[in-house]
Tab-separated table of C-alpha atoms and ligand atoms in Angstrom:
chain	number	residue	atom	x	y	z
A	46	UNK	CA	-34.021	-10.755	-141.479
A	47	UNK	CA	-33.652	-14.487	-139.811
A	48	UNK	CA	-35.455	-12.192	-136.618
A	49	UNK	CA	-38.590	-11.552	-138.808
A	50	UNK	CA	-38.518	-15.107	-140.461
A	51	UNK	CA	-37.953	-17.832	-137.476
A	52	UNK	CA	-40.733	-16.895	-135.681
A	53	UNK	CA	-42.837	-17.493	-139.157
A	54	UNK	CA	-40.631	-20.924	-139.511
A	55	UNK	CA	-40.625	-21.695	-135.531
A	56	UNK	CA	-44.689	-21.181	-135.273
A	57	UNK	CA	-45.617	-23.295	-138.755
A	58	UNK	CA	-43.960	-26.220	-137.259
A	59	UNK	CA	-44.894	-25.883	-133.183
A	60	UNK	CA	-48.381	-24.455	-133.893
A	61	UNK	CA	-49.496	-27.785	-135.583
A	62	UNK	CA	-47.714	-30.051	-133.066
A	63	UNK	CA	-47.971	-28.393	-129.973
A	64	UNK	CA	-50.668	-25.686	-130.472
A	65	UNK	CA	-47.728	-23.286	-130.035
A	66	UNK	CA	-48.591	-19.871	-128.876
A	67	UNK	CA	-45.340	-18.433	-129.188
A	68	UNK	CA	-44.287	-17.251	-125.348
A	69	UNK	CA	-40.401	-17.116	-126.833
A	70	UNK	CA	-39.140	-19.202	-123.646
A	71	UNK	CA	-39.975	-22.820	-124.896
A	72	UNK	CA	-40.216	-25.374	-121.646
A	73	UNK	CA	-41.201	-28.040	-124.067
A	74	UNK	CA	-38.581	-30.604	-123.161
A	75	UNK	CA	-39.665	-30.064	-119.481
A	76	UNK	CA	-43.392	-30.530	-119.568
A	77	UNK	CA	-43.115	-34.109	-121.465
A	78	UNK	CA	-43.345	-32.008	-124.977
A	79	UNK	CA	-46.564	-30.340	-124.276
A	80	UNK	CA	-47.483	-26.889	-123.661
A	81	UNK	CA	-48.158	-24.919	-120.445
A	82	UNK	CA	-49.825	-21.823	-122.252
A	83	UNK	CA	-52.325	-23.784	-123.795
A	84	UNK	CA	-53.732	-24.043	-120.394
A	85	UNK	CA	-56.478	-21.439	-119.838
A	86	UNK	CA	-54.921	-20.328	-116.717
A	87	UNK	CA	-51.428	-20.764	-118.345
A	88	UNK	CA	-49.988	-22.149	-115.577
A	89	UNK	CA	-46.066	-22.739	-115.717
A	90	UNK	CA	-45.461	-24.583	-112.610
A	91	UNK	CA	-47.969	-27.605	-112.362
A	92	UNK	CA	-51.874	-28.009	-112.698
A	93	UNK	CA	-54.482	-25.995	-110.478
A	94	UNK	CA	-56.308	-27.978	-107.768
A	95	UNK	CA	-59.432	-27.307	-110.105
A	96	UNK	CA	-58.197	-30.592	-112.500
A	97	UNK	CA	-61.626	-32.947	-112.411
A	98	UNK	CA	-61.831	-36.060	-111.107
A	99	UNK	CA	-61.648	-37.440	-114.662
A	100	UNK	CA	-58.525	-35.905	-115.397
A	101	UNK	CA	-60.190	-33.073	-117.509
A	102	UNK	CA	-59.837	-29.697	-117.560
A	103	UNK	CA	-62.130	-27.172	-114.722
A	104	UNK	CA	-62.240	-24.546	-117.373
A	105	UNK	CA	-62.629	-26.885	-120.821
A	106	UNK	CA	-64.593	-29.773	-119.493
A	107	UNK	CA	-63.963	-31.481	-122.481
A	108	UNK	CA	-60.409	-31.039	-122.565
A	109	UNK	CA	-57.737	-33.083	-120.736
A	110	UNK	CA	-56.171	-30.602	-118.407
A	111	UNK	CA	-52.374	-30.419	-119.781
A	112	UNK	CA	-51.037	-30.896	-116.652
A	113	UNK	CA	-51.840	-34.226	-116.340
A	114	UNK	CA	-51.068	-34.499	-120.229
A	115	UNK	CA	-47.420	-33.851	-119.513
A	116	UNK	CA	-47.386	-35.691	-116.458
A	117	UNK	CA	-48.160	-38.998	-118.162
A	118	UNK	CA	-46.215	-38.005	-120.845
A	119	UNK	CA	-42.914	-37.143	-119.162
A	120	UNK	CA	-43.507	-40.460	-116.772
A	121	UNK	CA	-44.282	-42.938	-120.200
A	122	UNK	CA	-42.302	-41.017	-123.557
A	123	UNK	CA	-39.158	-41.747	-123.784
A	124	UNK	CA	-37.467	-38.194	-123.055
A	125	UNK	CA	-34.290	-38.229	-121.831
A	126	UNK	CA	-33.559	-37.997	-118.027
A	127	UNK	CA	-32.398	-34.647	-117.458
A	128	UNK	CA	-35.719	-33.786	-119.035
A	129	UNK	CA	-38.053	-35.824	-116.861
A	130	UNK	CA	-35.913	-34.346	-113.803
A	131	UNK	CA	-36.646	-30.739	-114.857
A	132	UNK	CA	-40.669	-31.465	-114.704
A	133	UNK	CA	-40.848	-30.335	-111.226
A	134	UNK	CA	-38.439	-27.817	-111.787
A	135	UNK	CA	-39.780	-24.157	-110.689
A	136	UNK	CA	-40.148	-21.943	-113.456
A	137	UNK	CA	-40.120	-17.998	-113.594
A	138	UNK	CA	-42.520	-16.296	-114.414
A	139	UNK	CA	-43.023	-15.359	-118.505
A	140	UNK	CA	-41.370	-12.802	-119.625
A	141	UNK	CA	-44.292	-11.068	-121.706
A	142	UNK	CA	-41.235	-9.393	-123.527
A	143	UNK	CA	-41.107	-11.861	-125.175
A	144	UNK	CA	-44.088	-12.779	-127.053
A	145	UNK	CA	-44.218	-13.637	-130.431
A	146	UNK	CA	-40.374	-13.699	-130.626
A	147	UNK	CA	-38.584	-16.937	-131.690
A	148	UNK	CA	-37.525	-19.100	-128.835
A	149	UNK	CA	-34.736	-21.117	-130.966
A	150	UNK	CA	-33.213	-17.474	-131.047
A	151	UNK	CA	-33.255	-16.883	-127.255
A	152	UNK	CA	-32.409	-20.454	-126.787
A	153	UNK	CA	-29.143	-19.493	-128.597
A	154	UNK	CA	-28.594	-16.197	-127.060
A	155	UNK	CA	-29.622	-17.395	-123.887
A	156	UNK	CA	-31.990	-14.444	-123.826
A	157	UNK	CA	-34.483	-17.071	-122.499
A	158	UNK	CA	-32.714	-17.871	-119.279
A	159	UNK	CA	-32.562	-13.751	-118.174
A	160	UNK	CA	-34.595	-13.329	-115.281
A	161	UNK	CA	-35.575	-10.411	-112.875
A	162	UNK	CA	-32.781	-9.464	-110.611
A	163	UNK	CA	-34.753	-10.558	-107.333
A	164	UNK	CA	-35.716	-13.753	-108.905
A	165	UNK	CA	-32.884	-15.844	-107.152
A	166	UNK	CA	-32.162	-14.083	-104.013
A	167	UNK	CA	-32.343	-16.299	-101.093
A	168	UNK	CA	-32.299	-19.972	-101.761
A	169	UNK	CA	-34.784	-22.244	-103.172
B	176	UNK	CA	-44.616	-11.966	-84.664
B	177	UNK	CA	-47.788	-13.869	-85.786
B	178	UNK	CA	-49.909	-15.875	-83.184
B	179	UNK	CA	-50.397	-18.503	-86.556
B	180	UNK	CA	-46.152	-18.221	-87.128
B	181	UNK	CA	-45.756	-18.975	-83.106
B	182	UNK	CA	-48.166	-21.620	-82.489
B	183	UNK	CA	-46.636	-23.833	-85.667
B	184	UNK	CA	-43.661	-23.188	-85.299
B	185	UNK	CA	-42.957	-22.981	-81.779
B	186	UNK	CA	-45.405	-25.447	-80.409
B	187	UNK	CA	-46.713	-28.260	-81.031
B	188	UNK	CA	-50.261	-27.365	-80.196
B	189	UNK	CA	-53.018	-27.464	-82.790
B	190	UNK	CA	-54.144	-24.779	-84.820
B	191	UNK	CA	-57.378	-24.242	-86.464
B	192	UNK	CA	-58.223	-21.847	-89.017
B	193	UNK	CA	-61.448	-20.842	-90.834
B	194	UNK	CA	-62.710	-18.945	-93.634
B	195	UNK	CA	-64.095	-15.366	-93.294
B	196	UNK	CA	-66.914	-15.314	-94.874
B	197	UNK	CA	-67.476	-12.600	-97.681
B	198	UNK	CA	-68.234	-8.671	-96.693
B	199	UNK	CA	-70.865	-6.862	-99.616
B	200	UNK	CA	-73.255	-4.757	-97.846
B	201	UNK	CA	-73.685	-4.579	-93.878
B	202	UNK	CA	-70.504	-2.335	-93.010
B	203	UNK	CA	-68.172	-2.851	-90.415
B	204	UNK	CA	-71.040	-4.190	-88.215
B	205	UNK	CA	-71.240	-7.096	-90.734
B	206	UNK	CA	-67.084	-7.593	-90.086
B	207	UNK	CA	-68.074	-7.385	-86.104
B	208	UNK	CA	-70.718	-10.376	-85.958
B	209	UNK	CA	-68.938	-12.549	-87.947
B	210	UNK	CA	-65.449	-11.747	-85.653
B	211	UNK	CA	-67.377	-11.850	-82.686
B	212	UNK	CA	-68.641	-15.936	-83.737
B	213	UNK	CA	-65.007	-16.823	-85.244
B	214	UNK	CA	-62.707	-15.245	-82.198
B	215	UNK	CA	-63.574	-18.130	-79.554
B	216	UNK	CA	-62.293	-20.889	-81.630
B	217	UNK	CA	-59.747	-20.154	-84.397
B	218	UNK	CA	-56.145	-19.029	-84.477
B	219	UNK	CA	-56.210	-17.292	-87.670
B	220	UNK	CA	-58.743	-16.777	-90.250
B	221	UNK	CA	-58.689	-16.381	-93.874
B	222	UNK	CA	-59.232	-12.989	-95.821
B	223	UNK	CA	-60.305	-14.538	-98.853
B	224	UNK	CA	-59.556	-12.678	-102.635
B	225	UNK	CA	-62.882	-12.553	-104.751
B	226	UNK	CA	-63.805	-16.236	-103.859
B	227	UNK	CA	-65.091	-18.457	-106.857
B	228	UNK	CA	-64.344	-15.362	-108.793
B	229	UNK	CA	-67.166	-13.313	-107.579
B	230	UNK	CA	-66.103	-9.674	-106.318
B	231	UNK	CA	-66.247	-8.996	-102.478
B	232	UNK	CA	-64.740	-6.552	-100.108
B	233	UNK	CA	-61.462	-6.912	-101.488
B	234	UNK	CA	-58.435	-9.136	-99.552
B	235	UNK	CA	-56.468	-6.516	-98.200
B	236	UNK	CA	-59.548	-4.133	-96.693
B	237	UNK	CA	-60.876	-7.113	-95.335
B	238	UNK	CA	-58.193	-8.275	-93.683
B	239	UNK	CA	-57.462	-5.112	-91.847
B	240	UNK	CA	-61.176	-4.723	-90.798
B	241	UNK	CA	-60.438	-8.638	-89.451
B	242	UNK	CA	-57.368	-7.270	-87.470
B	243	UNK	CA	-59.109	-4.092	-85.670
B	244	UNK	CA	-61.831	-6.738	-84.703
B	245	UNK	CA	-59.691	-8.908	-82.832
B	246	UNK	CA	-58.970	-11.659	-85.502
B	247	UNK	CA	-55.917	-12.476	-87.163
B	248	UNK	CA	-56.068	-12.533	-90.877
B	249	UNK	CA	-53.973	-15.063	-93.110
B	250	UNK	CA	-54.354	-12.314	-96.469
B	251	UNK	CA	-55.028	-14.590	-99.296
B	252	UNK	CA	-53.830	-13.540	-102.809
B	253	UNK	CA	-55.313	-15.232	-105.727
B	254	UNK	CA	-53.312	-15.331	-109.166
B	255	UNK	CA	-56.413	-14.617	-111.330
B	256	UNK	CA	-56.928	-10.729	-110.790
B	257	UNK	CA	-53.836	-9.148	-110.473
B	258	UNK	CA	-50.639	-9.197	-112.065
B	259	UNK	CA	-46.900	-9.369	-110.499
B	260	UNK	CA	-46.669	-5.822	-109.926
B	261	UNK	CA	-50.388	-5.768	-107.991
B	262	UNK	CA	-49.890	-8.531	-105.924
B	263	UNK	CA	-46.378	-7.735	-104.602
B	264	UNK	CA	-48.264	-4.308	-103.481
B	265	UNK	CA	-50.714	-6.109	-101.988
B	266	UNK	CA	-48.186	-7.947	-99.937
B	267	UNK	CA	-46.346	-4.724	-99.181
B	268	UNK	CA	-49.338	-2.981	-98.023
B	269	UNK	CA	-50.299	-5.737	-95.734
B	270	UNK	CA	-47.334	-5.298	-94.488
B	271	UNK	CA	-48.118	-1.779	-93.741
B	272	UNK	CA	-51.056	-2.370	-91.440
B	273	UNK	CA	-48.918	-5.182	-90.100
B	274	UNK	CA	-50.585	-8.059	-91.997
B	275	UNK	CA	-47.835	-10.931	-92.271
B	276	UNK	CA	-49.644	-14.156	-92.743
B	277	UNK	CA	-50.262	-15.101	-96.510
B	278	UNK	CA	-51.495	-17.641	-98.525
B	279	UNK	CA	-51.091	-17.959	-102.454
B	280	UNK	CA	-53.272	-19.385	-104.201
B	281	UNK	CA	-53.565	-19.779	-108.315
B	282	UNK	CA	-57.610	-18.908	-107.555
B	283	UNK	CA	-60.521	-20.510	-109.430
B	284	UNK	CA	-60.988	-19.396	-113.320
B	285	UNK	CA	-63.231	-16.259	-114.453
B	286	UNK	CA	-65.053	-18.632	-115.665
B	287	UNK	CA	-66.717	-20.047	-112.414
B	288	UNK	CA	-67.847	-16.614	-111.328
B	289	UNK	CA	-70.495	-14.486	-112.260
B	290	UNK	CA	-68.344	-11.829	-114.202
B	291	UNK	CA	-67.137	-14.879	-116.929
B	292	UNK	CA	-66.619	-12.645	-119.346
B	293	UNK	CA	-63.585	-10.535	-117.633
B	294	UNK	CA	-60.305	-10.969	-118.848
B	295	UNK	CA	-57.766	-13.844	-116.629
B	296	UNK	CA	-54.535	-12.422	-115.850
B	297	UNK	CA	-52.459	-15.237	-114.064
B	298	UNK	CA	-49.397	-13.339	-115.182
B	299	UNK	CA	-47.913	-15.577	-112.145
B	300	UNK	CA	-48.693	-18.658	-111.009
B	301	UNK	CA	-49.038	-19.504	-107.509
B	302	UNK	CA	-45.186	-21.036	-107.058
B	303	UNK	CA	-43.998	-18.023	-108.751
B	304	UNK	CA	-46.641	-16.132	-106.162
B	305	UNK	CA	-44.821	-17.895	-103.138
B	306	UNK	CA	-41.499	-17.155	-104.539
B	307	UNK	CA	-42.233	-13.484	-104.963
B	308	UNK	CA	-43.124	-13.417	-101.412
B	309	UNK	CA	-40.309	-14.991	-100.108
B	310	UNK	CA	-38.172	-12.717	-102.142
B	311	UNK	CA	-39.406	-9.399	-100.706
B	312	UNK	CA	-39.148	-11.371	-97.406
B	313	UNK	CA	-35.386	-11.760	-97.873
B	314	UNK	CA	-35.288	-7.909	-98.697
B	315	UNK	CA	-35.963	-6.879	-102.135
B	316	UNK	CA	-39.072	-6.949	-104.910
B	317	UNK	CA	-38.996	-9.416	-107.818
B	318	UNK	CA	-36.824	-6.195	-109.572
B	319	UNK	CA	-34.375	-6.345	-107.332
B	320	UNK	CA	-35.151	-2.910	-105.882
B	321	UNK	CA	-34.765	-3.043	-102.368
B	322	UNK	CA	-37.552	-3.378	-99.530
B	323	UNK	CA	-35.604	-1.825	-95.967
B	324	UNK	CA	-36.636	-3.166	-93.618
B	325	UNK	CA	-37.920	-6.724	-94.910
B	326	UNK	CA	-41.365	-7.155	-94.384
B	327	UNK	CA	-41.521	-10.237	-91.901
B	328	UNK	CA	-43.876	-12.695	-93.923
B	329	UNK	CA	-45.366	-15.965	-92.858
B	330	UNK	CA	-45.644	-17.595	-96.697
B	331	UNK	CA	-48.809	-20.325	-97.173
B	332	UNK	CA	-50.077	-21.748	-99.845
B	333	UNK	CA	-53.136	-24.567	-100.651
B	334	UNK	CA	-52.882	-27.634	-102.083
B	335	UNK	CA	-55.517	-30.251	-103.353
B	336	UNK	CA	-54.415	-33.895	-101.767
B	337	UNK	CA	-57.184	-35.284	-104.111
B	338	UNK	CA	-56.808	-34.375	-107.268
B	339	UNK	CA	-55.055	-35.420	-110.559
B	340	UNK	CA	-52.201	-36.184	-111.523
B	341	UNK	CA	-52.758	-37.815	-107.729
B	342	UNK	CA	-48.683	-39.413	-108.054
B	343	UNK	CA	-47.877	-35.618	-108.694
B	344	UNK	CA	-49.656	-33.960	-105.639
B	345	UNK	CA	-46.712	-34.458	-103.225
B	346	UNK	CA	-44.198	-33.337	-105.441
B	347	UNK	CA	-46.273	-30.258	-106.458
B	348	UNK	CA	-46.783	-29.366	-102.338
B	349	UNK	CA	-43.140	-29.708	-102.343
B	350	UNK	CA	-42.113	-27.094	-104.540
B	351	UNK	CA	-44.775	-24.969	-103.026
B	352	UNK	CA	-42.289	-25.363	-100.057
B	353	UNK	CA	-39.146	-24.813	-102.462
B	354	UNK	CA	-40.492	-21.867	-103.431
B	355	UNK	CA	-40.941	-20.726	-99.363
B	356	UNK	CA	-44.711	-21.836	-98.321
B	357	UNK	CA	-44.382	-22.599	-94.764
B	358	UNK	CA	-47.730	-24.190	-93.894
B	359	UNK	CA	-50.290	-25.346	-96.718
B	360	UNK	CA	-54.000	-25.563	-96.169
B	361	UNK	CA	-55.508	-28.583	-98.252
B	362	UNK	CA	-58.507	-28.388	-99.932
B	363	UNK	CA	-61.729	-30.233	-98.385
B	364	UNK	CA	-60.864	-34.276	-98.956
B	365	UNK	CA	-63.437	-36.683	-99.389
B	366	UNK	CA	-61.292	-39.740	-99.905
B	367	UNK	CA	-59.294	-40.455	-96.824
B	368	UNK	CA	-56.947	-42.584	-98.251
B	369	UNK	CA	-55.521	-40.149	-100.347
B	370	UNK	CA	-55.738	-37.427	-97.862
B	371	UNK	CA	-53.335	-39.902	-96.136
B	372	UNK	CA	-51.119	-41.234	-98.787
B	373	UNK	CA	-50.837	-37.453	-99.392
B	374	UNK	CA	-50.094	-36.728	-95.943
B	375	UNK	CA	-47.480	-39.120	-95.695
B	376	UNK	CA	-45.683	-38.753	-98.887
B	377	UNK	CA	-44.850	-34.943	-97.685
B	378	UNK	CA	-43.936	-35.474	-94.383
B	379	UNK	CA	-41.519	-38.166	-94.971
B	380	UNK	CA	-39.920	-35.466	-97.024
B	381	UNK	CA	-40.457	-31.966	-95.521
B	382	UNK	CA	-41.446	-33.239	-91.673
B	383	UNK	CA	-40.933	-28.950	-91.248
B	384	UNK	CA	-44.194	-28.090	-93.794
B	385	UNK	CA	-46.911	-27.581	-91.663
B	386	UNK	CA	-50.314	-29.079	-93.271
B	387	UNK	CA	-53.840	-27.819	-92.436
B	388	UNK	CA	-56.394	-30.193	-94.224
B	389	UNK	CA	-59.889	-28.506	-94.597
B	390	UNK	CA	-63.323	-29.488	-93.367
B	391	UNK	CA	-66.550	-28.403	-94.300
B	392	UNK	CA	-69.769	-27.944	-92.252
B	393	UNK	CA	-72.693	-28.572	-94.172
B	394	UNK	CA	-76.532	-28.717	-93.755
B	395	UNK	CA	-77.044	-31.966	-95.391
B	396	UNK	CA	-76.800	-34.501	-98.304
B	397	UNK	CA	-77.735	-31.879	-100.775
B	398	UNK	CA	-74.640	-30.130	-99.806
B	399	UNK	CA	-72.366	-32.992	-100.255
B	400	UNK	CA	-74.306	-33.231	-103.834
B	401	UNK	CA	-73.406	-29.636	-104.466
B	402	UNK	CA	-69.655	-29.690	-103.736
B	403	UNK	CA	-69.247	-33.238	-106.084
B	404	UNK	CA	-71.052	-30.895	-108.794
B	405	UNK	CA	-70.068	-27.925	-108.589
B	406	UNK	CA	-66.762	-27.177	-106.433
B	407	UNK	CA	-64.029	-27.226	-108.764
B	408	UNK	CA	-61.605	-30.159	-107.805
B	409	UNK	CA	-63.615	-31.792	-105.341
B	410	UNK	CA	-65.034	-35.726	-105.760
B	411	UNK	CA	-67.318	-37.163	-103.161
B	412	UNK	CA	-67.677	-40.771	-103.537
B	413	UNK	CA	-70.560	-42.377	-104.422
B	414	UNK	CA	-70.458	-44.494	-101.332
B	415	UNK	CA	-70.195	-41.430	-99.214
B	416	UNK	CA	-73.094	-39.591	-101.582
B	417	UNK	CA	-75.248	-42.638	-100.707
B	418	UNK	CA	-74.386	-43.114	-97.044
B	419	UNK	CA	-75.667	-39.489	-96.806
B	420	UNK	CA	-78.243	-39.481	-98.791
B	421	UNK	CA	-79.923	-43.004	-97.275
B	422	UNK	CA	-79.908	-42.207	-93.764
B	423	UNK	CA	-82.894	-42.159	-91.817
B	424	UNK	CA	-81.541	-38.417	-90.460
B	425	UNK	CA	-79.080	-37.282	-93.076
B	426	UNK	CA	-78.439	-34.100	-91.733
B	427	UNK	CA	-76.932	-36.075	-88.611
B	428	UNK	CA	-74.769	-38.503	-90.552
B	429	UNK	CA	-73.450	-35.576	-92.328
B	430	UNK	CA	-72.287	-34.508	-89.112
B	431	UNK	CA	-70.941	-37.833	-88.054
B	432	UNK	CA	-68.887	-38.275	-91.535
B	433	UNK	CA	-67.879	-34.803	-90.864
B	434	UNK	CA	-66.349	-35.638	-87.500
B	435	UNK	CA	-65.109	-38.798	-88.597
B	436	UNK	CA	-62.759	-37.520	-91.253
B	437	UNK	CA	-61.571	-34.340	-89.196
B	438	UNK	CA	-60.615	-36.859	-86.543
B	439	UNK	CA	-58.792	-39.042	-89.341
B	440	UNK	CA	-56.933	-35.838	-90.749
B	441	UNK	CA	-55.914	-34.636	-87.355
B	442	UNK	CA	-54.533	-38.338	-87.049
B	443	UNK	CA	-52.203	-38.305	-90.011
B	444	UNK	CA	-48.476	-37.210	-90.078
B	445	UNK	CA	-47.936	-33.871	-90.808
B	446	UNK	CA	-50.855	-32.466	-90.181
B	447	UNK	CA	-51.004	-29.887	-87.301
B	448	UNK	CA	-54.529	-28.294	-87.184
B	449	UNK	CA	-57.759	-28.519	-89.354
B	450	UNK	CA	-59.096	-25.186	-91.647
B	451	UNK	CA	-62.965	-24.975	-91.140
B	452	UNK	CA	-65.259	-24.143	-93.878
B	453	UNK	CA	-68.695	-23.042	-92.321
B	454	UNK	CA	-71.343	-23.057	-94.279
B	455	UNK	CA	-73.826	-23.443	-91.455
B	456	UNK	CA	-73.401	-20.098	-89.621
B	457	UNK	CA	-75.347	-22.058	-86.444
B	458	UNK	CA	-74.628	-23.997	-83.359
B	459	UNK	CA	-72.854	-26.735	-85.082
B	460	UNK	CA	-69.213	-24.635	-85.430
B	461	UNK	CA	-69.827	-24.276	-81.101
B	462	UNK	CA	-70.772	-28.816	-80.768
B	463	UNK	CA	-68.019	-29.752	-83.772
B	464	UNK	CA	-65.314	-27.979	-81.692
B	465	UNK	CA	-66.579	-29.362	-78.496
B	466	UNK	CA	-66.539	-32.804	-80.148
B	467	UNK	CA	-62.839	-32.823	-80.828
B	468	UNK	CA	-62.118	-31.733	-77.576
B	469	UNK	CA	-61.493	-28.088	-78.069
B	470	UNK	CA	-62.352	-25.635	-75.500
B	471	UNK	CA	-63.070	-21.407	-76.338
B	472	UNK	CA	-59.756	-19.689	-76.354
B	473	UNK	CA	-61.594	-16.215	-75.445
B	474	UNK	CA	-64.671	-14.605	-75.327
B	475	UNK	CA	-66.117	-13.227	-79.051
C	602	SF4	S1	-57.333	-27.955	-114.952
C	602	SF4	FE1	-55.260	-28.097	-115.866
C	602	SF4	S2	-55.429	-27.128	-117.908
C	602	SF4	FE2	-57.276	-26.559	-116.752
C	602	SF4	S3	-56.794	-24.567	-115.798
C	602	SF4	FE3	-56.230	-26.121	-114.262
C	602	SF4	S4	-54.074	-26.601	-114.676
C	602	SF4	FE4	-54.830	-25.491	-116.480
């Protein structure tokens, strides 16, 4: 029951916010509370070298490329430091498992944090 | 092991790179010419993967065409065509044909192609690309499943000095380098100052990432016009536009602001060779190297 009804709950308050698009691994905190999938190249880990000189957006000239959105944002909001820290942090890749699921579930299961085996071999 | 891999690592010699330019039509005798002009002055050259999101020869095919020419390829991998499971093939069957240079790359959006309609996968991005590399490089896919023996990979990336968030470039290159990029190639930089701010900011930190800034031979002003236009990225400053533009021989001072900023690249720290776009195809690739003192390593 809660499974069917968070994500409901979880995308009627992100969506409005944060143009949610329900990945179910939220990086939120990380990105200076905005989100990485609303980039059209959904880019996890940092903008594309295609960001115009204007700080805009190579594929939505109009739009301010995100990257730079949560760069700003994590340097000027008051988020706390661990959060700011983890901006550079690298991500994994999405886990397309888990679309449209709720991430305040996985956050709690810590279904979010599974990652291929291979992921971590060798150092970073 | 790599001629690319030795030189950077092992020397302390400059190494120059270039771009292979795209195979349609022509066969292999289109792949021949084009070695034949490259061999005498570069190191390694890249096999590029659908460029500006047009469709070519594809990376792999080309690169092994490169290799029984007499060139070595640096196999580029773009983020925008293939998901994880296609791109760690393609770096597996490099490996077969014994392909080891890479460079990831997140690759320019469907968008700026003439196909804008397809679909964008970027089910990676290009860290994640780099990481999956180094991964199989240390023995296994992204799975887990095991890859005996390791393929022996030399992991690049490119990064653009000049673009925003500019504060955030360095620390971007530097998780490229987290993530196991070796050398980075640098987009074409019209600004000097940040290609040096850049410059500096990652050597003080990783003095062991090799950086290859790119430069671009051009016909003229209108070229410079074209790549402030229409090259994703990439600002040339009005100064620069004007400088070009005004000249009593423009296609000259193109040359000479050419030269000047490959000189000031090869100056900065860091920076161990230069990546050569040519979009001349004439004598000017044979006078450029001449000019910065560079002599034919062998005969084409
Ligand atoms: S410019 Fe920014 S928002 Fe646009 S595709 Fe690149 S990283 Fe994404």
């Amino acid at each position: 029951m809660l499974k069917k009804l968070l994500p409901l709950v979880e995308h009627a308050v992100k969506k409005p916010v944060w143009d949610c698009r329900m990945c179910g691994q939220c990086v939120l905190h990380s990105t200076g509370m905005t989100c990485p999938m609303t980039c059209p190249k959904t880019l996890r880990n940092g903008p594309c070298g295609g960001v115009r000189e204007n700080g805009n957006c190579e594929v939505i000239p109009e739009m301010q490329c995100i990257w730079v959105k949560a760069y700003d944002r994590t340097v000027s909001l008051p988020l706390p430091k661990v959060w700011k820290e983890h901006y550079n942090e690298l991500r994994p890749p999405v886990d397309m498992q888990l679309q449209g699921t709720s991430s305040w579930i996985n956050l709690v299961t810590k279904r979010d944090q599974q990652v291929p085996a291979g992921w971590s071999v060798g150092k970073h | 092991m790599s001629i690319l891999r030795e030189k950077l690592e092992n020397t302390s010699e400059r190494v120059f790179t270039a771009e292979f330019p795209s195979i349609d039509g022509g066969g292999m005798d289109s792949v021949i010419k084009n070695a034949a002009r490259l061999a005498p002055w570069f190191d390694a050259v890249n096999a590029t993967d659908n460029p500006a999101a047009h469709a070519h020869t594809s990376n792999t095919t080309t690169a092994i065409a490169m290799k029984m020419h007499g060139l070595e390829p640096i196999m580029q991998i773009v983020c925008r065509d293939k998901n994880r499971i296609a791109i760690q093939a393609d770096m597996i069957g490099a490996s077969l044909h014994g392909i080891t240079n890479l460079s990831l790359l997140t690759g320019d959006d469907v968008t700026a192609g003439d196909e804008p309609e397809a679909r964008r996968v970027f089910d990676v991005d290009s860290a994640q690309a780099i990481n999956m590399a180094r991964i199989m490089a240390n023995g296994t896919y992204l799975s887990g499943r095991k890859i005996n023996p390791a393929p022996d990979f030399y992991i690049g990336a490119v990064e653009n000095s000049a673009a925003p968030p500019f504060d955030y470039r360095i620390q971007r290159a530097l998780k490229k380098h987290r993530a196991g990029a070796q050398f980075l190639q640098l987009q074409i930089c019209y600004h000097p100052e940040r290609l040096e701010a850049f410059c500096k900011g990652v050597a003080e930190v990783a003095p062991d990432l090799k950086l290859i800034p790119t430069i671009v031979l051009m016909k003229g002003a209108k070229g410079l016009a074209f790549m402030n236009d229409k090259v994703p990225g990439i600002d040339v400053p009005t100064d620069v536009l004007a400088r070009a533009s005004g000249a009593s021989d423009p296609a000259q001072e193109v040359y000479n602001l050419t030269l000047e900023l490959a000189q000031h690249a090869l100056s900065l720290p860091g920076v161990r060779g230069l990546h050569v776009t040519d979009f001349r195809h004439d004598e000017t690739l044979d006078l450029f190297m001449n000019d910065l003192g560079q002599t034919p390593k062998r005969q084409g």
